[in-house]
PDB file of C-alpha atoms and ligand atoms in Angstrom:
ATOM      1  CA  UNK E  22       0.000   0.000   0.000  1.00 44.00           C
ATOM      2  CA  UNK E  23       1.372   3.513  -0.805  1.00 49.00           C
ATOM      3  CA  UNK E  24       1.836   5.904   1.638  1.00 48.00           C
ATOM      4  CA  UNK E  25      -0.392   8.459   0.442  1.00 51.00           C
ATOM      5  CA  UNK E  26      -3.220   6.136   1.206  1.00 51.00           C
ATOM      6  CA  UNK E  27      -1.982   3.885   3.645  1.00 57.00           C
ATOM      7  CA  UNK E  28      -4.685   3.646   6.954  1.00 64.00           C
ATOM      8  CA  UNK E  29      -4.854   6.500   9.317  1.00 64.00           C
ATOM      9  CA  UNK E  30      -3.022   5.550  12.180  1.00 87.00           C
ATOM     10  CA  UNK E  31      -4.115   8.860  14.700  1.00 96.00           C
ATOM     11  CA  UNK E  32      -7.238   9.136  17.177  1.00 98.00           C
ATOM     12  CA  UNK E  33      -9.687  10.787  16.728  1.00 98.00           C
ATOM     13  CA  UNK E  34     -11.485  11.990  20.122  1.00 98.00           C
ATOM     14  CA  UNK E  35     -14.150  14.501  19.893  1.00 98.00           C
ATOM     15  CA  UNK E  36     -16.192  16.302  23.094  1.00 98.00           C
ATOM     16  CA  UNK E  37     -20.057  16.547  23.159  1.00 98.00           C
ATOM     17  CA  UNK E  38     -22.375  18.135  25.014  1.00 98.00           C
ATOM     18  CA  UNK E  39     -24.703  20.996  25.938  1.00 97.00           C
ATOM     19  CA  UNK E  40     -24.003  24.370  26.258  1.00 94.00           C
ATOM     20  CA  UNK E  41     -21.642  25.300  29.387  1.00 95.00           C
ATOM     21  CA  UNK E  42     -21.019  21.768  29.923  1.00 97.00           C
ATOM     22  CA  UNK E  43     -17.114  22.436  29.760  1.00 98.00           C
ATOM     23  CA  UNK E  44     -16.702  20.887  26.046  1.00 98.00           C
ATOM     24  CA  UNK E  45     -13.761  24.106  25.554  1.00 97.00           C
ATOM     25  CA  UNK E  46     -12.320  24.175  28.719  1.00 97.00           C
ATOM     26  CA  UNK E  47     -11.466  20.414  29.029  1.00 98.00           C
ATOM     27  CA  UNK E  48     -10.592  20.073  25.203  1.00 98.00           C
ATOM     28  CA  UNK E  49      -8.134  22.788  26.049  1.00 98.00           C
ATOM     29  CA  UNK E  50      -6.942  20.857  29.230  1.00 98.00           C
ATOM     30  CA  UNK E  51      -7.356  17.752  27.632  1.00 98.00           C
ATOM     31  CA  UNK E  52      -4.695  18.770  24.715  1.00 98.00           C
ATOM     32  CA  UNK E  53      -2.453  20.586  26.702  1.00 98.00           C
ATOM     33  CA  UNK E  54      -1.964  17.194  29.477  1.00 98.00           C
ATOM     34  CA  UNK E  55      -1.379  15.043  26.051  1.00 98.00           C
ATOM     35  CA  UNK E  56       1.334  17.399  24.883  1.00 98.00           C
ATOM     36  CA  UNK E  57       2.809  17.200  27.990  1.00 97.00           C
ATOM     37  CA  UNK E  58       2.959  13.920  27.944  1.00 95.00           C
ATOM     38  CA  UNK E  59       4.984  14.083  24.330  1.00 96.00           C
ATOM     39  CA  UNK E  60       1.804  13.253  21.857  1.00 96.00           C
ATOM     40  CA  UNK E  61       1.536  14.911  18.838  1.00 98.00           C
ATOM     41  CA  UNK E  62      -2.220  16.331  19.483  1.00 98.00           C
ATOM     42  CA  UNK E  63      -4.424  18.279  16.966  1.00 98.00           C
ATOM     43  CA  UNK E  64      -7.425  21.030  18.866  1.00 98.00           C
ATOM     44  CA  UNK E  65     -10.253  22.051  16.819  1.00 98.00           C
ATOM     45  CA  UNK E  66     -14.290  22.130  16.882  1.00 97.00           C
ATOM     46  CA  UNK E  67     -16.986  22.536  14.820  1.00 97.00           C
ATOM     47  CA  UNK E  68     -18.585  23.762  12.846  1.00 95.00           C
ATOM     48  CA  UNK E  69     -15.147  25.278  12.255  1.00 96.00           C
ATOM     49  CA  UNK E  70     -11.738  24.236  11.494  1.00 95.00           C
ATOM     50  CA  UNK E  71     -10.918  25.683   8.005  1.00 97.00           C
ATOM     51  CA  UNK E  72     -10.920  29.570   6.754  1.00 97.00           C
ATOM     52  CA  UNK E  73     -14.221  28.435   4.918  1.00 97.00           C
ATOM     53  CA  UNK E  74     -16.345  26.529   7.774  1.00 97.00           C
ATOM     54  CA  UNK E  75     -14.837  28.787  10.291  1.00 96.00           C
ATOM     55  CA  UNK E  76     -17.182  31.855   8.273  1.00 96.00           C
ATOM     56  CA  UNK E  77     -20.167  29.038   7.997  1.00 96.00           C
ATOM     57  CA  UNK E  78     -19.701  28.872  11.867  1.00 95.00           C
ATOM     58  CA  UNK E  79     -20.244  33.251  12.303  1.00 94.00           C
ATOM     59  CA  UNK E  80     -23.165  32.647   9.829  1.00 93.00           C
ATOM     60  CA  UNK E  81     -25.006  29.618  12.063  1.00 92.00           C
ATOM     61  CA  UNK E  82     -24.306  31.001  15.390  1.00 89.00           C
ATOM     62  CA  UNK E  83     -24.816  35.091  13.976  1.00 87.00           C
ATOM     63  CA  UNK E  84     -28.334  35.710  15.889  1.00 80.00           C
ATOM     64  CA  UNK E  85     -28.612  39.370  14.007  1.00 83.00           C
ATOM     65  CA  UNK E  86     -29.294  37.308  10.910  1.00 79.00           C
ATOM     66  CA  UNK E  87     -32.945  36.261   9.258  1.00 88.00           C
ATOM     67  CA  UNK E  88     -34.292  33.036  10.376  1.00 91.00           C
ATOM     68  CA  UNK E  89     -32.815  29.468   9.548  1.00 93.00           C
ATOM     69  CA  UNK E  90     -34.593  26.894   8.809  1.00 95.00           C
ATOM     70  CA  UNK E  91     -33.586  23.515  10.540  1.00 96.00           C
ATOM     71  CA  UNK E  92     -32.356  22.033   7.415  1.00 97.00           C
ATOM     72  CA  UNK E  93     -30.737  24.590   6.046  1.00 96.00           C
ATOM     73  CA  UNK E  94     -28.703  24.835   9.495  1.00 96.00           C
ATOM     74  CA  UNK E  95     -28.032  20.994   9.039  1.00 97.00           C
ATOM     75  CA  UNK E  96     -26.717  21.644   5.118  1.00 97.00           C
ATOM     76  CA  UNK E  97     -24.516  24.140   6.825  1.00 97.00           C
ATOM     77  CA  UNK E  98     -23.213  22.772   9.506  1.00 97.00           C
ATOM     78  CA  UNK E  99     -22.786  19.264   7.442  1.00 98.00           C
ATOM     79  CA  UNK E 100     -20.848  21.423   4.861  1.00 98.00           C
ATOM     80  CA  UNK E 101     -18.617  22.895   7.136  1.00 98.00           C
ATOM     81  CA  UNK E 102     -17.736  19.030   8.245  1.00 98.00           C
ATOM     82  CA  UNK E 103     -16.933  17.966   4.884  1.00 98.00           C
ATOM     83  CA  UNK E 104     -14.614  20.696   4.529  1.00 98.00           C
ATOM     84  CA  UNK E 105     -13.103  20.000   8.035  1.00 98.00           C
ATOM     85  CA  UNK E 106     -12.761  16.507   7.231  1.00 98.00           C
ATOM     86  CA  UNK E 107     -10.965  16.471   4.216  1.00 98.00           C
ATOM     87  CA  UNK E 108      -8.822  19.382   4.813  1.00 98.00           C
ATOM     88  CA  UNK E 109      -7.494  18.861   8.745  1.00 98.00           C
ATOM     89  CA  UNK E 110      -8.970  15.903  10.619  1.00 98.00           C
ATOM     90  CA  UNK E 111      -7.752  13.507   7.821  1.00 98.00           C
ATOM     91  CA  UNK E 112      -4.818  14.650   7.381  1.00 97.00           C
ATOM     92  CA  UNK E 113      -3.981  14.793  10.414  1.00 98.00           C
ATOM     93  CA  UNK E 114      -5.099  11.178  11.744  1.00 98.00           C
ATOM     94  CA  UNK E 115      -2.747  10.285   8.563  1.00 97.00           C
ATOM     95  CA  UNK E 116       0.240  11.786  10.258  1.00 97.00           C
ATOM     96  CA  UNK E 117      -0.443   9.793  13.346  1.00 96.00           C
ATOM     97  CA  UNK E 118      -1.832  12.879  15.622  1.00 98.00           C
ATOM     98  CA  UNK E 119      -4.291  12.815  18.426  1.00 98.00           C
ATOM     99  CA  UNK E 120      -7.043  14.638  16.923  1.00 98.00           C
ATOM    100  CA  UNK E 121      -9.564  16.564  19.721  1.00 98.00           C
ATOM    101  CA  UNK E 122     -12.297  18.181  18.370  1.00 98.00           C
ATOM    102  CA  UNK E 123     -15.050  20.005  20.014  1.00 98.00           C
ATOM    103  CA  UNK E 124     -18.457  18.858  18.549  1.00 98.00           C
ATOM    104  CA  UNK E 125     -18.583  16.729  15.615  1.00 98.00           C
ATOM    105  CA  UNK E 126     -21.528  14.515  14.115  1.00 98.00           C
ATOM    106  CA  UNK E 127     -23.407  13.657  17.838  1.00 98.00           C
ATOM    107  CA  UNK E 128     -23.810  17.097  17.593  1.00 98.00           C
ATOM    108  CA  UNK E 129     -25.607  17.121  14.669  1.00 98.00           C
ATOM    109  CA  UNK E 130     -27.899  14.243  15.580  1.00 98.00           C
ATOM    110  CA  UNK E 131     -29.060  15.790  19.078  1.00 98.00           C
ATOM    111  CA  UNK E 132     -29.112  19.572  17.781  1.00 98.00           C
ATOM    112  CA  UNK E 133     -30.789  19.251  14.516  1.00 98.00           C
ATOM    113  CA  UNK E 134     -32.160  15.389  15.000  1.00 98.00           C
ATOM    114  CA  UNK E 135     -33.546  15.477  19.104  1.00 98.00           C
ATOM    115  CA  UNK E 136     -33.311  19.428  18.916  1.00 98.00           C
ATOM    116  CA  UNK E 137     -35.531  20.233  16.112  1.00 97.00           C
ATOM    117  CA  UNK E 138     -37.148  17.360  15.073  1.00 98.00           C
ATOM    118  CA  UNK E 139     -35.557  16.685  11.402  1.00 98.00           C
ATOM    119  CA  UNK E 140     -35.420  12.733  11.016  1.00 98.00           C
ATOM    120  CA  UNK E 141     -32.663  10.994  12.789  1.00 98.00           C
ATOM    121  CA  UNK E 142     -32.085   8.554   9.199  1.00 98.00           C
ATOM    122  CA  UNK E 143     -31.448  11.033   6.872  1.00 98.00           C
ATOM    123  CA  UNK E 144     -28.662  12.912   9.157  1.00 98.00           C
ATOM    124  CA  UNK E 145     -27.445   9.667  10.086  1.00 98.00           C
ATOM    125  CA  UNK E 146     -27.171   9.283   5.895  1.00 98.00           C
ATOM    126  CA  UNK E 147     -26.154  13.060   5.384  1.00 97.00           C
ATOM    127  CA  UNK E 148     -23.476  12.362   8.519  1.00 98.00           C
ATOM    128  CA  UNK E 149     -21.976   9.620   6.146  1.00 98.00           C
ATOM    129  CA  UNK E 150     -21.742  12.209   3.453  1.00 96.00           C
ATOM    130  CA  UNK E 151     -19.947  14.767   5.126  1.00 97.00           C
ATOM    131  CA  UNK E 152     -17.813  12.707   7.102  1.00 98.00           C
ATOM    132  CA  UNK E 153     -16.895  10.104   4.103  1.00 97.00           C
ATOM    133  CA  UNK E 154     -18.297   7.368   7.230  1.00 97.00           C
ATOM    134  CA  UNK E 155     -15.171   8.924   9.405  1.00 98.00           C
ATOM    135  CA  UNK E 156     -16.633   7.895  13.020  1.00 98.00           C
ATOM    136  CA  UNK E 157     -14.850   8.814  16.245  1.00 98.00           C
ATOM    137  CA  UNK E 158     -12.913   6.098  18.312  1.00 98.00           C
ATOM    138  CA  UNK E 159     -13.687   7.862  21.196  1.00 98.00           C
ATOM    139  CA  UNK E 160     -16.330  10.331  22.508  1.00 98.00           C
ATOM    140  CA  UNK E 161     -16.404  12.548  26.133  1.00 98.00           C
ATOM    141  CA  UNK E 162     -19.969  13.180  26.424  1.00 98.00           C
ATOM    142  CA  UNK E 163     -20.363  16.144  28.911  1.00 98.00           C
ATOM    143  CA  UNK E 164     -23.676  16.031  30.854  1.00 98.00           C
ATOM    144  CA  UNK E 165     -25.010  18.998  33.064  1.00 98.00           C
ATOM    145  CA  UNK E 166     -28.551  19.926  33.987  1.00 98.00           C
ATOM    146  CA  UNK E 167     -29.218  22.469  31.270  1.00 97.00           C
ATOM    147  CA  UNK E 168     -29.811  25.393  33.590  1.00 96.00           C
ATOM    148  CA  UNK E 169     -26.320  25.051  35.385  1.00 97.00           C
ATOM    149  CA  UNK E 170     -24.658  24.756  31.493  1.00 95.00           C
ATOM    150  CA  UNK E 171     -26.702  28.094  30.573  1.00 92.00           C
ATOM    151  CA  UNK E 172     -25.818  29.584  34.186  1.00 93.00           C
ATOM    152  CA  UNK E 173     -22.177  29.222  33.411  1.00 93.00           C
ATOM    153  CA  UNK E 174     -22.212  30.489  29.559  1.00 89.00           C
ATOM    154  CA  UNK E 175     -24.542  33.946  30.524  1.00 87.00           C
ATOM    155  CA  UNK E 176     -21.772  34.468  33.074  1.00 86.00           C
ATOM    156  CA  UNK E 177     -18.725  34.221  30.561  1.00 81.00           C
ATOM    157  CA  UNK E 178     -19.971  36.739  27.795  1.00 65.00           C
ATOM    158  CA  UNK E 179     -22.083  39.762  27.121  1.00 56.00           C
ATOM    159  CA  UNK E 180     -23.439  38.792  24.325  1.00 64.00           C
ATOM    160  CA  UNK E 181     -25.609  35.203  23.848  1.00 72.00           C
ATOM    161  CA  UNK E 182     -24.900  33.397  20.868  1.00 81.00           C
ATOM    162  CA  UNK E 183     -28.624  31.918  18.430  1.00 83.00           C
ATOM    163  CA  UNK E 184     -28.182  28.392  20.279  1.00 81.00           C
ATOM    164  CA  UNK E 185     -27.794  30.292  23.857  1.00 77.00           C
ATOM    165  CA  UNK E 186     -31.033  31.962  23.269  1.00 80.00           C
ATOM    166  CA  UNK E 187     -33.098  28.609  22.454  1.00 87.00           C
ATOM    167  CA  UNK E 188     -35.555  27.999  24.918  1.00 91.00           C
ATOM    168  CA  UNK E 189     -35.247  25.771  27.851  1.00 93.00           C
ATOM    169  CA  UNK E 190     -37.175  22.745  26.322  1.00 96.00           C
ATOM    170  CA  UNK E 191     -35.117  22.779  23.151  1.00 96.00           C
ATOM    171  CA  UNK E 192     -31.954  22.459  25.244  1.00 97.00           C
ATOM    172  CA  UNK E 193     -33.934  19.724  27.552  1.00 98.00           C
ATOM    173  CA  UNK E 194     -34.373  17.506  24.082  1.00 98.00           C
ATOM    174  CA  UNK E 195     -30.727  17.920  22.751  1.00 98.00           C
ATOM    175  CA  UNK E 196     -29.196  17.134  26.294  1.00 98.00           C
ATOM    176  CA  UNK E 197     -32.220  13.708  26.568  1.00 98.00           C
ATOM    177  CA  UNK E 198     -30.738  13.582  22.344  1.00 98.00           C
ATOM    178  CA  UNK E 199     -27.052  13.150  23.527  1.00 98.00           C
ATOM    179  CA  UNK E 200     -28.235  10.868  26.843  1.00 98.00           C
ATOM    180  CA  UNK E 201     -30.183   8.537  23.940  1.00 98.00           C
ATOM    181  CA  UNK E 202     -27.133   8.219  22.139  1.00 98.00           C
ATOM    182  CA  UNK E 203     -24.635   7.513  24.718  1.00 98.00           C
ATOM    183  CA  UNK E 204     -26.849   4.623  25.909  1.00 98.00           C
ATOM    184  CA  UNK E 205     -26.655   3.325  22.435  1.00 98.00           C
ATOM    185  CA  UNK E 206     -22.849   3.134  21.762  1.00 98.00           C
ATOM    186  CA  UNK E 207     -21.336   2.373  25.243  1.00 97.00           C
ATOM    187  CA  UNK E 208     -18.188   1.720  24.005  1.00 96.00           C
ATOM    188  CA  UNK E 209     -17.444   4.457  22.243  1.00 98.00           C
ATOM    189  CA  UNK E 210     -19.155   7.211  24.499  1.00 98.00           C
ATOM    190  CA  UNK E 211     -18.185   7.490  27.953  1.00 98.00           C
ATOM    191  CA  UNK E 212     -20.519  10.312  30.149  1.00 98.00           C
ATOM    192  CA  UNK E 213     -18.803  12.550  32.778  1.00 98.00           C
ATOM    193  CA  UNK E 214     -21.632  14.135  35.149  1.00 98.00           C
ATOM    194  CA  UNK E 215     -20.456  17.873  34.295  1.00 98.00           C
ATOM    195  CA  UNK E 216     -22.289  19.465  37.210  1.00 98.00           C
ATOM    196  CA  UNK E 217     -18.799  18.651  39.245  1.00 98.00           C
ATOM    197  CA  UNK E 218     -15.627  20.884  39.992  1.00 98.00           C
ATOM    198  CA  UNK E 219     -14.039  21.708  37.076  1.00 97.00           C
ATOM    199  CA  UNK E 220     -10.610  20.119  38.129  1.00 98.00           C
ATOM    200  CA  UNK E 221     -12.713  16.840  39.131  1.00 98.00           C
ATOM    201  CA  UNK E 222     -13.804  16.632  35.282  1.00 98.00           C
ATOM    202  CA  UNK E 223     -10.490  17.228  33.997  1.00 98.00           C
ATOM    203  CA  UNK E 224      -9.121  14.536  36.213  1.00 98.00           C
ATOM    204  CA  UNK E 225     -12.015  11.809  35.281  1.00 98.00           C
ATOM    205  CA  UNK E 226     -11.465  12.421  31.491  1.00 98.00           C
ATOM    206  CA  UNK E 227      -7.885  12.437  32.101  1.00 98.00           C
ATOM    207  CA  UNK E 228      -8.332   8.706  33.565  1.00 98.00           C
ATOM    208  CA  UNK E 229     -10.767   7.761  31.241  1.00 98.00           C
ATOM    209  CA  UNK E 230      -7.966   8.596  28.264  1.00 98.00           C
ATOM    210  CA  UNK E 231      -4.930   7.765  30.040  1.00 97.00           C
ATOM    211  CA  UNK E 232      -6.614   3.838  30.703  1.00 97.00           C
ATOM    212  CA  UNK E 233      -8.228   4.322  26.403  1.00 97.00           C
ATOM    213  CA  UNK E 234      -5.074   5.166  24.999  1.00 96.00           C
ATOM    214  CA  UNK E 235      -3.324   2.055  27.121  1.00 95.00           C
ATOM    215  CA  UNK E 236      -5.444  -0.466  26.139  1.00 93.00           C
ATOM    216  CA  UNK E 237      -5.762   0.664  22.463  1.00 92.00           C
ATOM    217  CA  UNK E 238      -1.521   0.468  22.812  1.00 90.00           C
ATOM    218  CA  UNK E 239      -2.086  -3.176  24.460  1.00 90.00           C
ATOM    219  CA  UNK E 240      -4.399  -4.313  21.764  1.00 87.00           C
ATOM    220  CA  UNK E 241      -1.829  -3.013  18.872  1.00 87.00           C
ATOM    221  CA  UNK E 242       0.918  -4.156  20.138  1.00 88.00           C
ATOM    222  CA  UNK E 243      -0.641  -7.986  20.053  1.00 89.00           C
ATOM    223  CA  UNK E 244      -1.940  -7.677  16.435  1.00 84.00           C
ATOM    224  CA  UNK E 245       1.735  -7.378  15.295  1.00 78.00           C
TER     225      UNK E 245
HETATM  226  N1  ADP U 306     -17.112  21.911  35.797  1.00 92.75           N
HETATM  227  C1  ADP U 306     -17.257  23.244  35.788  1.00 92.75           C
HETATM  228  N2  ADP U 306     -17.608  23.905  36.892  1.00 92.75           N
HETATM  229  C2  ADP U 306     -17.770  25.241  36.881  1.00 92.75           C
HETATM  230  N3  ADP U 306     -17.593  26.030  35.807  1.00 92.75           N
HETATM  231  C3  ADP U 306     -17.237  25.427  34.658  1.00 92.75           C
HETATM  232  C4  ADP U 306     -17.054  24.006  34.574  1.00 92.75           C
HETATM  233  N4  ADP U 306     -16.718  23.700  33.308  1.00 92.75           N
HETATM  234  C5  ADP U 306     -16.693  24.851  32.628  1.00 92.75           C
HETATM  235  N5  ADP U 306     -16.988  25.896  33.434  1.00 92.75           N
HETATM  236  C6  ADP U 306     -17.085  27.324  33.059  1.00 92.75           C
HETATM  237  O1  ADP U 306     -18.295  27.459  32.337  1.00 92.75           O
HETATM  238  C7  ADP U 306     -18.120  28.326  31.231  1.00 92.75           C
HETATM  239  C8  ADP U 306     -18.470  27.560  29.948  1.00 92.75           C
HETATM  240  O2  ADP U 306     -17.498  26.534  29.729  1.00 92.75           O
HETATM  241  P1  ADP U 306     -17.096  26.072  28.262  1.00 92.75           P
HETATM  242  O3  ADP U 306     -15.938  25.170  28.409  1.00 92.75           O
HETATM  243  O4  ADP U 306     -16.944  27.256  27.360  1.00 92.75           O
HETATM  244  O5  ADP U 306     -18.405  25.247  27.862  1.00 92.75           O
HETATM  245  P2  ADP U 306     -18.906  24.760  26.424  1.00 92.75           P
HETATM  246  O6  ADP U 306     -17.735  24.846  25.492  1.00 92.75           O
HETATM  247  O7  ADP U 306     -19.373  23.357  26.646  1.00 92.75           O
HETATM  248  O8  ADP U 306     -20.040  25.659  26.048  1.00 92.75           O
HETATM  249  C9  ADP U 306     -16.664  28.805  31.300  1.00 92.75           C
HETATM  250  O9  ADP U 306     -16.636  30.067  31.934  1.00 92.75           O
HETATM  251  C10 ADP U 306     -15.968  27.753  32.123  1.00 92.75           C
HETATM  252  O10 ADP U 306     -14.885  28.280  32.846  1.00 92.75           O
HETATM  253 MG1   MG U 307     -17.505  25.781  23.630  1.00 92.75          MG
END
């Protein structure tokens, strides 16, 4: 097999959850303990990543602007992934890296799917599209009663962002959305309860990786 297209050989780790539930704060803690401990790690989020889904991302969370339909937030966001896909996370997971992104296709499936009601089969299907069937080996799904996650992002900035201002009961579905989905892939979503100490969090994902990342080594290292 050629290089060019031999299999990636990186992980891929993304962070889910609710708004305020700590997705940027451990990401950021999350990458920075991994560098310390010599891995090559890659940080980025979504919708976002590249010059071009980076301006999708002002667009979809702009609340000055007219009002967005669900789908055409889900062709957005979805187009944004293909872009992020091809142009970082792949490469990347071909050089080896540890790639940690902040929301990636869960999202999509408890924002636009549990969220606002568009059918779960044809994101699951449009997913596929955008993501070329790229799935996550592992997922840190941040759960926090949704008036402690709002609590914490009115007190960080002035301004509120479209999502922010969705009412209660839409956040109530996304956060039962992301519960739903945990419960149905076990092994590759673990659940932190979010409500705790920052520094407990980052110390329970920390664990959580540290033990991941050992076993995956464990398991490779027998294959050979
Ligand atoms: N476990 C926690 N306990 C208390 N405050 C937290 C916790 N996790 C995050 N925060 C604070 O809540 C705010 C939102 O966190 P952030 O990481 O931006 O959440 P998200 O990216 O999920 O929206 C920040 O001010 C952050 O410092
Ligand atoms: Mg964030």
């Amino acid at each position: 097999m050629s290089p060019a297209i031999k299999k990636p050989s990186g992980v891929f780790i993304t962070l889910e959850g609710g708004e305020g539930s700590g997705k940027t704060t451990q990401a950021r803690r999350l990458c920075d303990w991994l560098t310390t401990q010599g891995r090559k790690v890659l940080h980025t989020r979504e919708p976002g990543g590249t010059l071009l889904a980076e301006r999708l991302r002002s667009l979809l969370l702009d609340h000055s602007v007219e009002t967005i339909a669900p789908e055409t937030e889900a062709w957005l966001i979805l187009a944004a992934r293909r872009q992020h896909v091809d142009h970082v996370i792949k490469p990347a997971l071909q050089q080896g890296m540890i790639v940690v992104c902040d929301r990636f296709s869960d999202s999509t499936i408890a924002y636009q799917g549990y969220g606002r009601g568009l059918d779960l089969r044809v994101l699951r299907t449009m997913n596929n599209w955008a993501t070329g069937r790229l799935v996550p080996h592992l997922t840190l799904l941040f759960d926090v009663p949704i008036r402690i996650g709002l609590t914490r992002r009115r007190s960080q900035r002035a301004s509120q962002n479209r999502l922010d201002r969705e009412t209660s009961r839409f956040h109530e579905k996304v956060r039962a959305g992301f519960r739903t989905l945990a419960q149905q892939e076990p092994r590759r979503m673990v659940v932190f309860d979010a409500s705790l100490p920052l520094e407990s969090v980052q110390q329970n994902v920390a664990e959580v990786i540290a033990t991941w990342l050992n076993t995956r080594r464990i398991r490779q290292l027998r294959q050979r």
